[in-house]
């Protein structure tokens, strides 16, 4: 299958694809800071984590991302090479500073202040992605709205809903707000944003356990399927008439950044490729566990995932999800042989992890070398939680 990606300059008439997706969200420069000292610079943004997942499962997609002329990773990674961003010469690349606090003696809890061990600040932002940036003459089977810095506007999401048959939205794209003075990231209630009225048209809304408070699951589940990631506890799925829990995969955590993005990539791929919700969520947990065991965007060799694709083919319930009558959708029914699918993915994970730990990959045993080789992130402390809560706009955790 052909993978379409924007080039410079991007054509406003990208070819129509019958089986592809549209991924929308900006690449970023991430700067990790501990105790006032910069520890690493990294390629950031959800697309850098989602793209490897979709590639590993041979799903074609167009990625729409904007950066400034100062972008540092144009040819540094496979993702940015295959999916080059739109360069806005009059803007800068979005920059996030992640300030980490010193580890506390109790590595299973947050610092005594009760606040998360990370303060995230958007210290620079690229231009937003507007409806005119989208290929107006193309239709897509699925869309992923995965902004991190407010780059996706309500009208842009509405256009994605017009162009894509099924749209997956990450809550961080629509409920984040940024302090006008220093860029500190906070969360606001979904019903106070310009996106709330679009809920009935969104197929799947993914959020972390902390973000779920601001989404209001009981209200959101009336209109769309809500998927809540719970870190080491797996995930939960809520829809109008039911809910389910999906178990996690054990993981030796090296760098948890991007776990939620990798989860969403796996979950969306599962739904698009015909799996039921439980199976798709398990696939999301699988990819999330691979992400935390590596430094930076995950290295996923597509050849190693052929067994996963074969298993998905056996378990598909339909060619593509038909959600017009969501209450009757087969995807919400209990999946057969759940243990068998789990065991199959666990076996694949063992193979992938053995590959990662070989000398040529050596991500787990030598994260510093891996960071230098891949322009990725340096190793973070093991007490760093997978998806950290971000304060609300009024300062409440």
mmCIF file of C-alpha atoms in Angstrom:
data_model
loop_
_atom_site.group_PDB
_atom_site.id
_atom_site.type_symbol
_atom_site.label_atom_id
_atom_site.label_comp_id
_atom_site.label_asym_id
_atom_site.label_seq_id
_atom_site.Cartn_x
_atom_site.Cartn_y
_atom_site.Cartn_z
ATOM 1 C CA UNK A 1 0.000 0.000 0.000
ATOM 2 C CA UNK A 2 1.208 3.494 -0.787
ATOM 3 C CA UNK A 3 1.819 5.841 2.127
ATOM 4 C CA UNK A 4 1.055 9.431 1.223
ATOM 5 C CA UNK A 5 2.957 12.193 2.972
ATOM 6 C CA UNK A 6 3.091 15.954 2.436
ATOM 7 C CA UNK A 7 6.124 17.371 0.668
ATOM 8 C CA UNK A 8 7.521 20.890 0.438
ATOM 9 C CA UNK A 9 5.644 22.732 -0.870
ATOM 10 C CA UNK A 10 2.597 20.602 -0.069
ATOM 11 C CA UNK A 11 0.089 20.249 -2.864
ATOM 12 C CA UNK A 12 -3.412 21.405 -1.920
ATOM 13 C CA UNK A 13 -4.773 18.569 -4.072
ATOM 14 C CA UNK A 14 -3.276 15.494 -2.398
ATOM 15 C CA UNK A 15 -4.390 12.259 -4.068
ATOM 16 C CA UNK A 16 -7.566 10.708 -2.767
ATOM 17 C CA UNK A 17 -6.864 7.508 -0.832
ATOM 18 C CA UNK A 18 -9.437 4.768 -0.426
ATOM 19 C CA UNK A 19 -7.855 3.047 2.543
ATOM 20 C CA UNK A 20 -5.657 5.607 4.277
ATOM 21 C CA UNK A 21 -5.760 7.808 7.308
ATOM 22 C CA UNK A 22 -5.135 11.435 8.206
ATOM 23 C CA UNK A 23 -2.938 12.189 11.234
ATOM 24 C CA UNK A 24 -2.988 15.827 12.362
ATOM 25 C CA UNK A 25 -0.680 17.324 14.992
ATOM 26 C CA UNK A 26 2.565 19.276 15.119
ATOM 27 C CA UNK A 27 6.055 17.964 15.718
ATOM 28 C CA UNK A 28 7.768 19.645 18.668
ATOM 29 C CA UNK A 29 11.134 20.319 20.260
ATOM 30 C CA UNK A 30 11.103 18.833 23.760
ATOM 31 C CA UNK A 31 13.594 20.032 26.374
ATOM 32 C CA UNK A 32 13.886 17.957 29.551
ATOM 33 C CA UNK A 33 15.060 19.855 32.637
ATOM 34 C CA UNK A 34 15.878 18.410 36.057
ATOM 35 C CA UNK A 35 16.774 20.621 39.007
ATOM 36 C CA UNK A 36 17.309 23.590 36.677
ATOM 37 C CA UNK A 37 19.723 21.669 34.434
ATOM 38 C CA UNK A 38 18.912 20.639 30.865
ATOM 39 C CA UNK A 39 19.279 16.854 30.628
ATOM 40 C CA UNK A 40 18.095 16.174 27.063
ATOM 41 C CA UNK A 41 16.710 17.599 23.845
ATOM 42 C CA UNK A 42 14.249 15.456 21.899
ATOM 43 C CA UNK A 43 11.873 15.212 18.988
ATOM 44 C CA UNK A 44 8.404 15.546 20.466
ATOM 45 C CA UNK A 45 4.777 15.667 19.452
ATOM 46 C CA UNK A 46 2.297 12.797 19.261
ATOM 47 C CA UNK A 47 2.937 12.058 15.547
ATOM 48 C CA UNK A 48 6.510 10.979 16.313
ATOM 49 C CA UNK A 49 5.127 8.139 18.462
ATOM 50 C CA UNK A 50 1.993 7.259 16.499
ATOM 51 C CA UNK A 51 3.697 6.986 13.111
ATOM 52 C CA UNK A 52 5.950 4.008 13.995
ATOM 53 C CA UNK A 53 2.911 2.103 15.269
ATOM 54 C CA UNK A 54 0.904 2.643 12.079
ATOM 55 C CA UNK A 55 3.946 1.776 9.963
ATOM 56 C CA UNK A 56 4.523 -1.475 11.849
ATOM 57 C CA UNK A 57 0.988 -2.592 10.945
ATOM 58 C CA UNK A 58 1.278 -1.403 7.307
ATOM 59 C CA UNK A 59 -1.469 1.196 7.596
ATOM 60 C CA UNK A 60 -1.167 4.020 5.004
ATOM 61 C CA UNK A 61 -1.674 7.573 6.197
ATOM 62 C CA UNK A 62 -0.988 11.212 5.465
ATOM 63 C CA UNK A 63 0.586 13.168 8.311
ATOM 64 C CA UNK A 64 -0.056 16.899 8.545
ATOM 65 C CA UNK A 65 2.320 18.768 10.850
ATOM 66 C CA UNK A 66 3.781 22.260 10.986
ATOM 67 C CA UNK A 67 7.196 23.403 12.190
ATOM 68 C CA UNK A 68 9.311 26.523 11.946
ATOM 69 C CA UNK A 69 12.486 26.957 9.910
ATOM 70 C CA UNK A 70 14.407 26.145 13.104
ATOM 71 C CA UNK A 71 13.166 22.522 13.140
ATOM 72 C CA UNK A 72 16.051 20.288 14.208
ATOM 73 C CA UNK A 73 14.863 16.849 13.081
ATOM 74 C CA UNK A 74 14.084 17.165 9.367
ATOM 75 C CA UNK A 75 16.172 14.120 8.419
ATOM 76 C CA UNK A 76 17.136 12.794 11.832
ATOM 77 C CA UNK A 77 14.422 10.149 12.175
ATOM 78 C CA UNK A 78 12.520 7.720 9.976
ATOM 79 C CA UNK A 79 9.246 9.410 10.864
ATOM 80 C CA UNK A 80 10.261 12.929 9.819
ATOM 81 C CA UNK A 81 11.934 11.589 6.674
ATOM 82 C CA UNK A 82 8.848 9.679 5.547
ATOM 83 C CA UNK A 83 6.472 12.378 6.746
ATOM 84 C CA UNK A 84 8.156 15.780 6.390
ATOM 85 C CA UNK A 85 6.296 18.650 8.033
ATOM 86 C CA UNK A 86 5.107 21.880 6.486
ATOM 87 C CA UNK A 87 7.789 24.478 7.235
ATOM 88 C CA UNK A 88 6.386 27.889 8.170
ATOM 89 C CA UNK A 89 9.225 30.329 7.580
ATOM 90 C CA UNK A 90 7.597 33.073 9.646
ATOM 91 C CA UNK A 91 7.054 30.886 12.702
ATOM 92 C CA UNK A 92 9.116 28.876 15.160
ATOM 93 C CA UNK A 93 8.792 25.190 15.975
ATOM 94 C CA UNK A 94 6.648 24.430 19.009
ATOM 95 C CA UNK A 95 8.852 24.036 22.095
ATOM 96 C CA UNK A 96 7.996 22.370 25.392
ATOM 97 C CA UNK A 97 10.062 22.534 28.557
ATOM 98 C CA UNK A 98 9.399 19.646 30.945
ATOM 99 C CA UNK A 99 10.624 20.529 34.442
ATOM 100 C CA UNK A 100 11.101 17.439 36.616
ATOM 101 C CA UNK A 101 11.334 17.572 40.403
ATOM 102 C CA UNK A 102 13.863 15.529 42.360
ATOM 103 C CA UNK A 103 12.873 11.990 43.222
ATOM 104 C CA UNK A 104 11.207 11.473 46.568
ATOM 105 C CA UNK A 105 12.101 8.598 48.947
ATOM 106 C CA UNK A 106 8.731 6.962 48.240
ATOM 107 C CA UNK A 107 9.007 6.153 44.538
ATOM 108 C CA UNK A 108 5.390 5.051 44.297
ATOM 109 C CA UNK A 109 3.864 8.419 45.189
ATOM 110 C CA UNK A 110 3.982 12.030 44.187
ATOM 111 C CA UNK A 111 6.041 14.584 46.144
ATOM 112 C CA UNK A 112 4.652 15.752 49.520
ATOM 113 C CA UNK A 113 3.159 18.848 47.913
ATOM 114 C CA UNK A 114 0.666 16.599 46.169
ATOM 115 C CA UNK A 115 1.526 18.108 42.812
ATOM 116 C CA UNK A 116 2.853 16.021 39.901
ATOM 117 C CA UNK A 117 6.606 15.590 39.528
ATOM 118 C CA UNK A 118 6.553 17.429 36.223
ATOM 119 C CA UNK A 119 5.687 20.973 35.258
ATOM 120 C CA UNK A 120 5.118 21.258 31.522
ATOM 121 C CA UNK A 121 5.499 24.607 29.803
ATOM 122 C CA UNK A 122 4.890 25.575 26.190
ATOM 123 C CA UNK A 123 7.574 28.195 25.692
ATOM 124 C CA UNK A 124 7.044 28.590 21.953
ATOM 125 C CA UNK A 125 4.408 27.561 19.459
ATOM 126 C CA UNK A 126 4.146 27.137 15.715
ATOM 127 C CA UNK A 127 1.155 28.281 13.680
ATOM 128 C CA UNK A 128 -2.066 26.335 14.192
ATOM 129 C CA UNK A 129 -3.283 23.829 11.618
ATOM 130 C CA UNK A 130 -6.278 25.343 9.826
ATOM 131 C CA UNK A 131 -8.982 23.792 7.621
ATOM 132 C CA UNK A 132 -7.260 25.251 4.553
ATOM 133 C CA UNK A 133 -4.195 23.116 5.363
ATOM 134 C CA UNK A 134 -6.197 19.918 4.955
ATOM 135 C CA UNK A 135 -6.489 18.266 1.506
ATOM 136 C CA UNK A 136 -10.028 19.330 0.673
ATOM 137 C CA UNK A 137 -10.514 16.940 -2.253
ATOM 138 C CA UNK A 138 -9.428 13.811 -0.339
ATOM 139 C CA UNK A 139 -11.477 11.447 1.757
ATOM 140 C CA UNK A 140 -9.955 9.238 4.446
ATOM 141 C CA UNK A 141 -11.136 6.113 6.214
ATOM 142 C CA UNK A 142 -9.865 7.349 9.561
ATOM 143 C CA UNK A 143 -8.454 10.441 11.205
ATOM 144 C CA UNK A 144 -6.345 11.052 14.315
ATOM 145 C CA UNK A 145 -6.538 14.510 15.935
ATOM 146 C CA UNK A 146 -3.431 14.468 18.132
ATOM 147 C CA UNK A 147 -2.361 18.027 18.860
ATOM 148 C CA UNK A 148 -0.381 18.813 21.999
ATOM 149 C CA UNK A 149 0.011 22.584 21.928
ATOM 150 C CA UNK A 150 -3.390 23.915 20.912
ATOM 151 C CA UNK A 151 -2.571 23.638 17.204
ATOM 152 C CA UNK A 152 -5.865 21.950 16.317
ATOM 153 C CA UNK A 153 -8.696 24.488 16.142
ATOM 154 C CA UNK A 154 -12.398 23.598 16.521
ATOM 155 C CA UNK A 155 -12.959 24.364 12.851
ATOM 156 C CA UNK A 156 -10.015 22.138 11.918
ATOM 157 C CA UNK A 157 -11.457 19.208 13.854
ATOM 158 C CA UNK A 158 -14.824 19.850 12.198
ATOM 159 C CA UNK A 159 -13.147 19.641 8.788
ATOM 160 C CA UNK A 160 -11.465 16.385 9.796
ATOM 161 C CA UNK A 161 -14.867 15.008 10.742
ATOM 162 C CA UNK A 162 -16.105 15.934 7.263
ATOM 163 C CA UNK A 163 -13.150 14.262 5.528
ATOM 164 C CA UNK A 164 -12.766 11.087 7.628
ATOM 165 C CA UNK A 165 -15.193 8.219 8.129
ATOM 166 C CA UNK A 166 -14.035 7.567 11.709
ATOM 167 C CA UNK A 167 -12.157 10.105 13.869
ATOM 168 C CA UNK A 168 -10.101 9.396 16.984
ATOM 169 C CA UNK A 169 -9.335 12.381 19.234
ATOM 170 C CA UNK A 170 -6.788 12.677 22.014
ATOM 171 C CA UNK A 171 -8.207 14.783 24.840
ATOM 172 C CA UNK A 172 -4.934 16.664 25.247
ATOM 173 C CA UNK A 173 -5.593 18.186 21.823
ATOM 174 C CA UNK A 174 -8.798 19.845 22.992
ATOM 175 C CA UNK A 175 -8.672 20.514 26.759
ATOM 176 C CA UNK A 176 -5.201 21.979 27.259
ATOM 177 C CA UNK A 177 -4.722 25.636 28.043
ATOM 178 C CA UNK A 178 -1.503 27.624 28.378
ATOM 179 C CA UNK A 179 -0.590 30.367 30.832
ATOM 180 C CA UNK A 180 -0.079 33.612 28.870
ATOM 181 C CA UNK A 181 2.894 34.554 31.028
ATOM 182 C CA UNK A 182 5.065 31.434 31.175
ATOM 183 C CA UNK A 183 3.189 28.833 29.089
ATOM 184 C CA UNK A 184 2.434 26.432 31.941
ATOM 185 C CA UNK A 185 0.075 23.719 30.735
ATOM 186 C CA UNK A 186 -3.244 23.298 32.528
ATOM 187 C CA UNK A 187 -6.507 21.515 31.759
ATOM 188 C CA UNK A 188 -10.016 22.907 31.340
ATOM 189 C CA UNK A 189 -13.392 21.205 31.303
ATOM 190 C CA UNK A 190 -14.340 19.886 27.891
ATOM 191 C CA UNK A 191 -17.799 21.454 28.096
ATOM 192 C CA UNK A 192 -16.136 24.874 28.400
ATOM 193 C CA UNK A 193 -14.249 24.513 25.114
ATOM 194 C CA UNK A 194 -15.223 25.122 21.513
ATOM 195 C CA UNK A 195 -14.975 21.372 20.848
ATOM 196 C CA UNK A 196 -17.791 20.124 23.086
ATOM 197 C CA UNK A 197 -20.511 20.385 20.450
ATOM 198 C CA UNK A 198 -18.519 18.062 18.179
ATOM 199 C CA UNK A 199 -18.696 15.094 20.577
ATOM 200 C CA UNK A 200 -21.606 13.377 18.747
ATOM 201 C CA UNK A 201 -19.482 13.217 15.590
ATOM 202 C CA UNK A 202 -16.329 11.915 17.309
ATOM 203 C CA UNK A 203 -16.086 8.123 17.268
ATOM 204 C CA UNK A 204 -13.453 7.612 19.978
ATOM 205 C CA UNK A 205 -12.092 10.034 22.591
ATOM 206 C CA UNK A 206 -8.913 8.935 24.391
ATOM 207 C CA UNK A 207 -7.830 10.490 27.683
ATOM 208 C CA UNK A 208 -5.611 9.695 30.650
ATOM 209 C CA UNK A 209 -7.111 8.991 34.061
ATOM 210 C CA UNK A 210 -6.237 12.549 35.096
ATOM 211 C CA UNK A 211 -7.762 14.090 31.980
ATOM 212 C CA UNK A 212 -10.935 12.033 32.452
ATOM 213 C CA UNK A 213 -11.988 14.342 35.296
ATOM 214 C CA UNK A 214 -12.155 17.260 32.872
ATOM 215 C CA UNK A 215 -13.776 15.238 30.103
ATOM 216 C CA UNK A 216 -16.696 14.128 32.353
ATOM 217 C CA UNK A 217 -16.956 10.509 31.258
ATOM 218 C CA UNK A 218 -20.613 10.128 32.222
ATOM 219 C CA UNK A 219 -21.579 12.953 29.882
ATOM 220 C CA UNK A 220 -19.137 12.157 27.076
ATOM 221 C CA UNK A 221 -20.074 8.472 26.887
ATOM 222 C CA UNK A 222 -23.606 9.486 25.876
ATOM 223 C CA UNK A 223 -22.185 10.772 22.592
ATOM 224 C CA UNK A 224 -19.016 8.829 21.839
ATOM 225 C CA UNK A 225 -16.830 5.970 23.022
ATOM 226 C CA UNK A 226 -14.357 7.129 25.708
ATOM 227 C CA UNK A 227 -11.093 5.246 26.261
ATOM 228 C CA UNK A 228 -9.255 5.976 29.518
ATOM 229 C CA UNK A 229 -5.629 4.901 29.882
ATOM 230 C CA UNK A 230 -4.602 3.953 33.405
ATOM 231 C CA UNK A 231 -0.853 3.394 33.076
ATOM 232 C CA UNK A 232 0.307 0.164 34.677
ATOM 233 C CA UNK A 233 -3.337 -0.782 35.314
ATOM 234 C CA UNK A 234 -4.266 -1.080 31.647
ATOM 235 C CA UNK A 235 -7.236 0.855 30.318
ATOM 236 C CA UNK A 236 -11.007 1.206 30.543
ATOM 237 C CA UNK A 237 -13.531 1.775 27.770
ATOM 238 C CA UNK A 238 -16.891 3.500 28.262
ATOM 239 C CA UNK A 239 -19.830 3.843 25.886
ATOM 240 C CA UNK A 240 -23.490 4.664 26.303
ATOM 241 C CA UNK A 241 -24.635 1.161 27.214
ATOM 242 C CA UNK A 242 -21.599 -0.410 28.821
ATOM 243 C CA UNK A 243 -17.982 -0.429 29.844
ATOM 244 C CA UNK A 244 -15.062 -2.817 30.026
ATOM 245 C CA UNK A 245 -11.577 -3.133 31.471
ATOM 246 C CA UNK A 246 -8.570 -4.348 29.528
ATOM 247 C CA UNK A 247 -5.451 -5.736 31.247
ATOM 248 C CA UNK A 248 -1.961 -4.252 30.871
ATOM 249 C CA UNK A 249 1.277 -5.853 29.739
ATOM 250 C CA UNK A 250 4.198 -5.991 32.142
ATOM 251 C CA UNK A 251 6.962 -3.602 31.143
ATOM 252 C CA UNK A 252 10.419 -2.652 32.352
ATOM 253 C CA UNK A 253 9.914 1.085 32.263
ATOM 254 C CA UNK A 254 12.810 3.060 30.819
ATOM 255 C CA UNK A 255 11.128 6.147 29.368
ATOM 256 C CA UNK A 256 7.340 6.554 29.701
ATOM 257 C CA UNK A 257 7.049 9.549 27.390
ATOM 258 C CA UNK A 258 4.735 8.878 24.463
ATOM 259 C CA UNK A 259 3.097 5.799 25.966
ATOM 260 C CA UNK A 260 -0.367 7.319 25.578
ATOM 261 C CA UNK A 261 0.359 8.288 21.965
ATOM 262 C CA UNK A 262 1.573 4.773 21.141
ATOM 263 C CA UNK A 263 -1.517 3.375 22.842
ATOM 264 C CA UNK A 264 -3.790 5.515 20.703
ATOM 265 C CA UNK A 265 -1.941 4.490 17.538
ATOM 266 C CA UNK A 266 -2.405 0.814 18.378
ATOM 267 C CA UNK A 267 -6.026 1.223 19.433
ATOM 268 C CA UNK A 268 -6.948 3.171 16.309
ATOM 269 C CA UNK A 269 -5.145 0.674 14.078
ATOM 270 C CA UNK A 270 -7.049 -2.172 15.710
ATOM 271 C CA UNK A 271 -10.434 -0.531 15.165
ATOM 272 C CA UNK A 272 -9.617 0.442 11.576
ATOM 273 C CA UNK A 273 -8.398 -3.078 10.770
ATOM 274 C CA UNK A 274 -11.666 -4.591 11.993
ATOM 275 C CA UNK A 275 -11.048 -5.623 15.598
ATOM 276 C CA UNK A 276 -13.585 -5.313 18.364
ATOM 277 C CA UNK A 277 -13.078 -2.691 21.060
ATOM 278 C CA UNK A 278 -11.605 -5.086 23.653
ATOM 279 C CA UNK A 279 -9.073 -6.476 21.193
ATOM 280 C CA UNK A 280 -8.187 -2.999 19.909
ATOM 281 C CA UNK A 281 -7.671 -1.719 23.449
ATOM 282 C CA UNK A 282 -5.453 -4.705 24.236
ATOM 283 C CA UNK A 283 -3.434 -3.880 21.106
ATOM 284 C CA UNK A 284 -3.137 -0.312 22.398
ATOM 285 C CA UNK A 285 -1.842 -1.562 25.758
ATOM 286 C CA UNK A 286 0.649 -3.740 23.874
ATOM 287 C CA UNK A 287 2.122 -0.815 21.939
ATOM 288 C CA UNK A 288 2.109 1.385 25.035
ATOM 289 C CA UNK A 289 4.168 -1.218 26.894
ATOM 290 C CA UNK A 290 6.691 -1.320 24.041
ATOM 291 C CA UNK A 291 6.989 2.478 24.123
ATOM 292 C CA UNK A 292 7.856 2.691 27.829
ATOM 293 C CA UNK A 293 10.572 0.053 27.429
ATOM 294 C CA UNK A 294 12.490 2.136 24.900
ATOM 295 C CA UNK A 295 14.089 5.558 24.883
ATOM 296 C CA UNK A 296 12.299 8.012 22.622
ATOM 297 C CA UNK A 297 9.917 7.149 19.767
ATOM 298 C CA UNK A 298 9.685 3.349 19.581
ATOM 299 C CA UNK A 299 11.771 1.355 17.132
ATOM 300 C CA UNK A 300 9.350 -1.126 15.598
ATOM 301 C CA UNK A 301 10.542 -3.473 12.858
ATOM 302 C CA UNK A 302 7.525 -4.196 10.648
ATOM 303 C CA UNK A 303 8.855 -7.708 9.906
ATOM 304 C CA UNK A 304 8.543 -8.632 13.569
ATOM 305 C CA UNK A 305 4.859 -7.664 13.570
ATOM 306 C CA UNK A 306 3.714 -9.985 10.813
ATOM 307 C CA UNK A 307 2.499 -12.473 13.422
ATOM 308 C CA UNK A 308 0.461 -9.675 15.034
ATOM 309 C CA UNK A 309 -1.112 -8.758 11.692
ATOM 310 C CA UNK A 310 -1.902 -12.417 11.028
ATOM 311 C CA UNK A 311 -3.571 -12.737 14.421
ATOM 312 C CA UNK A 312 -5.535 -9.531 13.831
ATOM 313 C CA UNK A 313 -6.759 -10.916 10.523
ATOM 314 C CA UNK A 314 -8.107 -13.992 12.299
ATOM 315 C CA UNK A 315 -9.884 -11.907 14.927
ATOM 316 C CA UNK A 316 -11.400 -9.192 12.748
ATOM 317 C CA UNK A 317 -15.156 -8.921 13.040
ATOM 318 C CA UNK A 318 -15.688 -6.785 9.941
ATOM 319 C CA UNK A 319 -13.697 -5.052 7.228
ATOM 320 C CA UNK A 320 -14.246 -1.592 8.688
ATOM 321 C CA UNK A 321 -16.259 -0.253 11.646
ATOM 322 C CA UNK A 322 -19.742 0.952 10.757
ATOM 323 C CA UNK A 323 -20.754 3.300 13.555
ATOM 324 C CA UNK A 324 -23.970 4.824 12.250
ATOM 325 C CA UNK A 325 -25.893 2.697 14.769
ATOM 326 C CA UNK A 326 -23.383 2.521 17.591
ATOM 327 C CA UNK A 327 -25.693 0.675 19.949
ATOM 328 C CA UNK A 328 -25.797 -2.285 17.570
ATOM 329 C CA UNK A 329 -22.123 -2.250 16.594
ATOM 330 C CA UNK A 330 -20.513 -5.667 16.835
ATOM 331 C CA UNK A 331 -17.334 -4.104 18.187
ATOM 332 C CA UNK A 332 -18.812 -3.626 21.649
ATOM 333 C CA UNK A 333 -19.567 -7.333 22.046
ATOM 334 C CA UNK A 334 -17.286 -9.539 24.128
ATOM 335 C CA UNK A 335 -14.326 -10.823 22.139
ATOM 336 C CA UNK A 336 -13.802 -14.602 21.990
ATOM 337 C CA UNK A 337 -10.560 -16.251 23.106
ATOM 338 C CA UNK A 338 -9.291 -13.134 24.855
ATOM 339 C CA UNK A 339 -6.571 -15.068 26.673
ATOM 340 C CA UNK A 340 -5.274 -16.463 23.408
ATOM 341 C CA UNK A 341 -4.898 -12.982 21.880
ATOM 342 C CA UNK A 342 -3.163 -11.721 25.002
ATOM 343 C CA UNK A 343 -0.717 -14.635 24.951
ATOM 344 C CA UNK A 344 0.005 -14.069 21.263
ATOM 345 C CA UNK A 345 0.827 -10.403 21.827
ATOM 346 C CA UNK A 346 2.889 -11.215 24.918
ATOM 347 C CA UNK A 347 4.951 -13.690 22.895
ATOM 348 C CA UNK A 348 5.545 -11.074 20.201
ATOM 349 C CA UNK A 349 6.568 -8.570 22.859
ATOM 350 C CA UNK A 350 9.198 -10.999 24.117
ATOM 351 C CA UNK A 351 10.669 -11.266 20.618
ATOM 352 C CA UNK A 352 10.612 -7.490 20.102
ATOM 353 C CA UNK A 353 12.238 -6.837 23.470
ATOM 354 C CA UNK A 354 15.007 -9.353 22.780
ATOM 355 C CA UNK A 355 15.681 -7.501 19.533
ATOM 356 C CA UNK A 356 15.751 -4.161 21.344
ATOM 357 C CA UNK A 357 18.261 -5.459 23.877
ATOM 358 C CA UNK A 358 20.721 -6.705 21.255
ATOM 359 C CA UNK A 359 23.965 -4.674 21.036
ATOM 360 C CA UNK A 360 22.971 -2.869 17.832
ATOM 361 C CA UNK A 361 19.771 -1.588 19.475
ATOM 362 C CA UNK A 362 20.931 -1.489 23.102
ATOM 363 C CA UNK A 363 18.239 0.970 24.152
ATOM 364 C CA UNK A 364 17.577 -0.486 27.577
ATOM 365 C CA UNK A 365 21.159 -1.166 28.647
ATOM 366 C CA UNK A 366 22.591 2.072 27.289
ATOM 367 C CA UNK A 367 19.978 4.820 27.035
ATOM 368 C CA UNK A 368 22.632 7.510 26.778
ATOM 369 C CA UNK A 369 24.106 5.919 23.660
ATOM 370 C CA UNK A 370 20.640 5.404 22.253
ATOM 371 C CA UNK A 371 19.778 9.047 22.808
ATOM 372 C CA UNK A 372 22.882 10.117 20.944
ATOM 373 C CA UNK A 373 22.245 7.661 18.106
ATOM 374 C CA UNK A 374 18.561 8.445 17.651
ATOM 375 C CA UNK A 375 18.404 12.109 18.693
ATOM 376 C CA UNK A 376 16.000 10.880 21.342
ATOM 377 C CA UNK A 377 15.496 11.391 25.048
ATOM 378 C CA UNK A 378 17.847 10.562 27.859
ATOM 379 C CA UNK A 379 16.791 7.977 30.442
ATOM 380 C CA UNK A 380 14.327 9.212 33.061
ATOM 381 C CA UNK A 381 14.083 7.962 36.649
ATOM 382 C CA UNK A 382 12.076 4.797 37.254
ATOM 383 C CA UNK A 383 9.704 6.545 39.646
ATOM 384 C CA UNK A 384 8.462 8.741 36.810
ATOM 385 C CA UNK A 385 4.822 7.812 36.263
ATOM 386 C CA UNK A 386 3.511 6.869 32.838
ATOM 387 C CA UNK A 387 0.915 9.598 32.405
ATOM 388 C CA UNK A 388 1.346 12.453 34.818
ATOM 389 C CA UNK A 389 -1.554 14.616 35.920
ATOM 390 C CA UNK A 390 -1.448 18.234 34.828
ATOM 391 C CA UNK A 391 -2.949 20.926 37.042
ATOM 392 C CA UNK A 392 -6.320 22.425 36.168
ATOM 393 C CA UNK A 393 -6.474 26.080 35.189
ATOM 394 C CA UNK A 394 -7.425 27.006 38.752
ATOM 395 C CA UNK A 395 -4.409 25.218 40.201
ATOM 396 C CA UNK A 396 -6.229 22.119 41.443
ATOM 397 C CA UNK A 397 -4.574 18.741 40.713
#
